[in-house]
Short mmCIF file of C-alpha atoms in Angstrom, two decimals:
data_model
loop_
_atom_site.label_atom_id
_atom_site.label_comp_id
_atom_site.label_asym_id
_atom_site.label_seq_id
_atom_site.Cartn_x
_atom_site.Cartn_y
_atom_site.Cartn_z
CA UNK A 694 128.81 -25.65 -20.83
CA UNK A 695 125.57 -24.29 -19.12
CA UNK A 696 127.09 -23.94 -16.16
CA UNK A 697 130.16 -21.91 -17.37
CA UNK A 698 127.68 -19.68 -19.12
CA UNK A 699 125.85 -19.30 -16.08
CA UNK A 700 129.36 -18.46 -13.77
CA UNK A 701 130.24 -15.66 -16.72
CA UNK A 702 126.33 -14.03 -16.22
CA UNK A 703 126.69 -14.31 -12.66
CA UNK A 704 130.52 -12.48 -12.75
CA UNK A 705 129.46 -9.97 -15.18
CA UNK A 706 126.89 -9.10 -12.99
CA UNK A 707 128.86 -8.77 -9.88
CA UNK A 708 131.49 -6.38 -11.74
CA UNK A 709 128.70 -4.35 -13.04
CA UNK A 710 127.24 -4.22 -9.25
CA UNK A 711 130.77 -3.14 -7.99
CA UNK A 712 131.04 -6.56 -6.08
CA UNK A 713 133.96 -9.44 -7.99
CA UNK A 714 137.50 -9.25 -7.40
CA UNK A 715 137.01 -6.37 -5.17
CA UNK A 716 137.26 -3.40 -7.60
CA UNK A 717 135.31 -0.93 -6.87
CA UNK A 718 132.61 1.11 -9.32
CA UNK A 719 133.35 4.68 -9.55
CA UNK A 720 129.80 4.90 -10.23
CA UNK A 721 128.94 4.34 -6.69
CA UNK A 722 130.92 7.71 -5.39
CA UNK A 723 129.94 10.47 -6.97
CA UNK A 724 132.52 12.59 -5.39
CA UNK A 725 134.74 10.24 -6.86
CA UNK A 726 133.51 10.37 -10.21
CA UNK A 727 133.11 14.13 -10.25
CA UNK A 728 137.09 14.33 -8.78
CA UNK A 729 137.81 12.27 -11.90
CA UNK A 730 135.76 14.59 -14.53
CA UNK A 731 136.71 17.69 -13.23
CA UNK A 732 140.16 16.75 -14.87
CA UNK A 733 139.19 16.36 -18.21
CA UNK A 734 139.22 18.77 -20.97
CA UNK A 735 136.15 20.57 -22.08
CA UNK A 736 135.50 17.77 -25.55
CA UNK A 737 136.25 14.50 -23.10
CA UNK A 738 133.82 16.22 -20.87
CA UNK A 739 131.21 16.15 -23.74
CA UNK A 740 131.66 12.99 -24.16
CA UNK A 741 131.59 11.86 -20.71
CA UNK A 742 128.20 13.39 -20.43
CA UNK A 743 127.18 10.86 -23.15
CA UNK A 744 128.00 7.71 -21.26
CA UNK A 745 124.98 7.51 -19.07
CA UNK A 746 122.75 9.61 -16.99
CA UNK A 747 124.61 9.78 -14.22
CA UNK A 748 127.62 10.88 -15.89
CA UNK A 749 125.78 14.12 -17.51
CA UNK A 750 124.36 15.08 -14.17
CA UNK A 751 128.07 15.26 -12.95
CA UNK A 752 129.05 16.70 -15.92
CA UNK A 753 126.62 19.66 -15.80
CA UNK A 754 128.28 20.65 -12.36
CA UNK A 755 129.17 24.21 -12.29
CA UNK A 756 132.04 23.54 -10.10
CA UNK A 757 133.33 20.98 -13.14
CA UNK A 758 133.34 23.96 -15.80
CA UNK A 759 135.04 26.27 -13.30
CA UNK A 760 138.14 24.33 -12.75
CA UNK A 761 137.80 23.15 -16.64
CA UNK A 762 137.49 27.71 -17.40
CA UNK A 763 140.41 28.13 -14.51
CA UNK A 764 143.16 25.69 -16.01
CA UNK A 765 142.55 26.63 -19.54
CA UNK A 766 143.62 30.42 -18.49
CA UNK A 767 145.23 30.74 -14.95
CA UNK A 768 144.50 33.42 -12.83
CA UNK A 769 144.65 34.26 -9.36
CA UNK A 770 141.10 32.73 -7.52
CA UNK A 771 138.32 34.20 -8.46
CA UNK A 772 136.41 36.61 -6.31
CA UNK A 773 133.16 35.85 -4.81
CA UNK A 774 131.83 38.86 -7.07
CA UNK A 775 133.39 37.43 -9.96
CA UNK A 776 131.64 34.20 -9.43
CA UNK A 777 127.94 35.47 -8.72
CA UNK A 778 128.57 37.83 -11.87
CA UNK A 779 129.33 34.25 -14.01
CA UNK A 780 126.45 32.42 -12.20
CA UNK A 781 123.89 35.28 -12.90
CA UNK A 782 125.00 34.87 -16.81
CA UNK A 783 124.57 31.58 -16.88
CA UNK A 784 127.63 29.96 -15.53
CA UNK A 785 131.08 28.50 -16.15
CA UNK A 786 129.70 25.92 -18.62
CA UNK A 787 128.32 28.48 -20.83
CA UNK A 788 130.84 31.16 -20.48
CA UNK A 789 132.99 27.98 -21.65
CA UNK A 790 130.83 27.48 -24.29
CA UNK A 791 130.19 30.61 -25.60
CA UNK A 792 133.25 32.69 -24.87
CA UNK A 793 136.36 31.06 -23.36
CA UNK A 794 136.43 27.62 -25.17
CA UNK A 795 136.17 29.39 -28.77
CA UNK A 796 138.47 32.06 -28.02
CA UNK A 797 141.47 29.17 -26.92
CA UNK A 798 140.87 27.04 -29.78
CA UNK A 799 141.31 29.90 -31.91
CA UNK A 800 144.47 31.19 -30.02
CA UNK A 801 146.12 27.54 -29.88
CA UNK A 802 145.90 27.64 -33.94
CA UNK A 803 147.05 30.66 -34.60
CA UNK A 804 150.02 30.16 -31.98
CA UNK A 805 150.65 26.69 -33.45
CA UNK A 806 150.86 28.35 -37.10
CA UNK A 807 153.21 30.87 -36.09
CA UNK A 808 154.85 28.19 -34.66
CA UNK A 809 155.36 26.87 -38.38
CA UNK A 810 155.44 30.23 -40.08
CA UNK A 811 158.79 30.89 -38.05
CA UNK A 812 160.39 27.46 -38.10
CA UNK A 813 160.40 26.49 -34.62
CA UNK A 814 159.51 22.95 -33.10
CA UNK A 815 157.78 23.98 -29.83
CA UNK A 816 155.70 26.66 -28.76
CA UNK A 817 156.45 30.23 -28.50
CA UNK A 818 156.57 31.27 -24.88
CA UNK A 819 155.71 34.82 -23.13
CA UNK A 820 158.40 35.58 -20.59
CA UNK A 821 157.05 35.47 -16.72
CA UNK A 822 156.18 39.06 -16.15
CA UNK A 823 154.32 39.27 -20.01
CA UNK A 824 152.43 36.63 -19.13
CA UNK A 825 151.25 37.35 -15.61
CA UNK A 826 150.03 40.67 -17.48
CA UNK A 827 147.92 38.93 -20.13
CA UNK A 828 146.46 36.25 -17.57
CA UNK A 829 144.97 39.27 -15.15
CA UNK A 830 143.49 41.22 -18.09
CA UNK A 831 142.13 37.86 -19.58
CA UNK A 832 140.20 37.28 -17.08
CA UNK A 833 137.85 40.42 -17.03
CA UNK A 834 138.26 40.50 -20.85
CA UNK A 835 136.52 37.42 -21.26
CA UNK A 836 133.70 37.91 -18.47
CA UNK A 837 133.28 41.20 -20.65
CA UNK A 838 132.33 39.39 -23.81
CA UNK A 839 130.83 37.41 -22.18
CA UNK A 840 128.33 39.85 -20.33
CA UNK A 841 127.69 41.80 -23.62
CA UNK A 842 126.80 38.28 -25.38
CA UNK A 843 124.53 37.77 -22.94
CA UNK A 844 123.03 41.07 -23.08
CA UNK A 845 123.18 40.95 -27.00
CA UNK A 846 120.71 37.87 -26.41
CA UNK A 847 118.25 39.73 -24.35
CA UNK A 848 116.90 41.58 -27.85
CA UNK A 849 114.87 40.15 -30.34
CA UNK A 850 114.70 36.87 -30.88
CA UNK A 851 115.61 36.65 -34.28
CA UNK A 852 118.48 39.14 -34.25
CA UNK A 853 122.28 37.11 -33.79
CA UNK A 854 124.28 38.45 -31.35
CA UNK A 855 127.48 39.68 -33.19
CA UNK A 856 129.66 40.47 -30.56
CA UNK A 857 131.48 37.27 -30.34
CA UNK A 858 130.69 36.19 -34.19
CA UNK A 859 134.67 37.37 -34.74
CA UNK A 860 135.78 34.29 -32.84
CA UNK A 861 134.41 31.97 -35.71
CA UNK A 862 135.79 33.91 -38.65
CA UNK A 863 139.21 32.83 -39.60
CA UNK A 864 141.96 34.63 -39.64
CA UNK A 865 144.45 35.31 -42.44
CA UNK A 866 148.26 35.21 -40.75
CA UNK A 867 149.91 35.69 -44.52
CA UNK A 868 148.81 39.30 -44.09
CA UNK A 869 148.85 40.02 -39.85
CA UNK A 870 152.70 40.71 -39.06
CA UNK A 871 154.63 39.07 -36.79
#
């Protein structure tokens, strides 16, 4: 019985290590780990950054919040000016946090109660051309709010920036049209 006790320590300890059955530790590649990460959403990215230290050091990658900001709303590749403008803000992970990840959630659920309000099972779709239209202006619309929440910040301390306060109010579809 002590021995078998001793053979389960000793293979626990090898699959922690990376050694065992040879499987392999994605904690040992970073590049790995990061490549998995960056294809999370933006909550089981939070989390991620909970399970250990490495993790959140991977997780506070700029590069991570960038492809996280990018597949949330598609547009053509950023411009080298439109990065150093995001960077000098304060990066993808806050103009995630502050702007673009508010601004979604509160899209999906109005989108998903129209959805209800007009009786259909799926989501309601923008045709090709509408939506290439939306996705360029969304872009600079967001880095615009952005910018003037960051400015906003840059008064007095104890004055709340309002400019981006509208994103937590809800919104009342009984009375906005269709």
């Amino acid at each position: 019985m002590v021995a078998t006790l001793q053979q389960q320590q000793q293979q626990q300890q090898q699959e922690e290590e990376g050694g065992g059955d040879g499987g392999i530790s994605i904690n040992n590649n970073v590049d790995l780990l990061a490549e998995i990460l960056g294809r999370l959403d933006a909550r089981s990215l939070a989390v991620a950054a909970r399970v250990c230290r490495l993790w959140a050091a991977v997780t506070r990658r700029d590069i991570l919040w960038e492809s996280l900001c990018l597949r949330r709303m598609p547009s053509p590749s950023p411009s080298p000016a439109t990065r150093s403008v995001v960077t000098a803000l304060g990066g993808y992970r806050r103009l995630y946090r502050r702007c673009l990840g508010p601004a979604l959630d509160r899209l999906d659920g109005r989108r998903t109660a129209l959805n209800r309000w007009a009786g259909e099972p799926w989501p309601i779709h923008l045709d090709r051309a509408e939506a290439q239209a939306q996705l360029s202006v969304s872009l600079s619309l967001f880095l615009s709010l952005f910018s003037i929440d960051c400015y906003e910040r840059l008064g007095p301390a104890r004055q709340r920036p309002a400019s981006l306060l509208f994103l937590c109010r809800p919104v009342d579809l009984a009375r906005s049209g269709p």
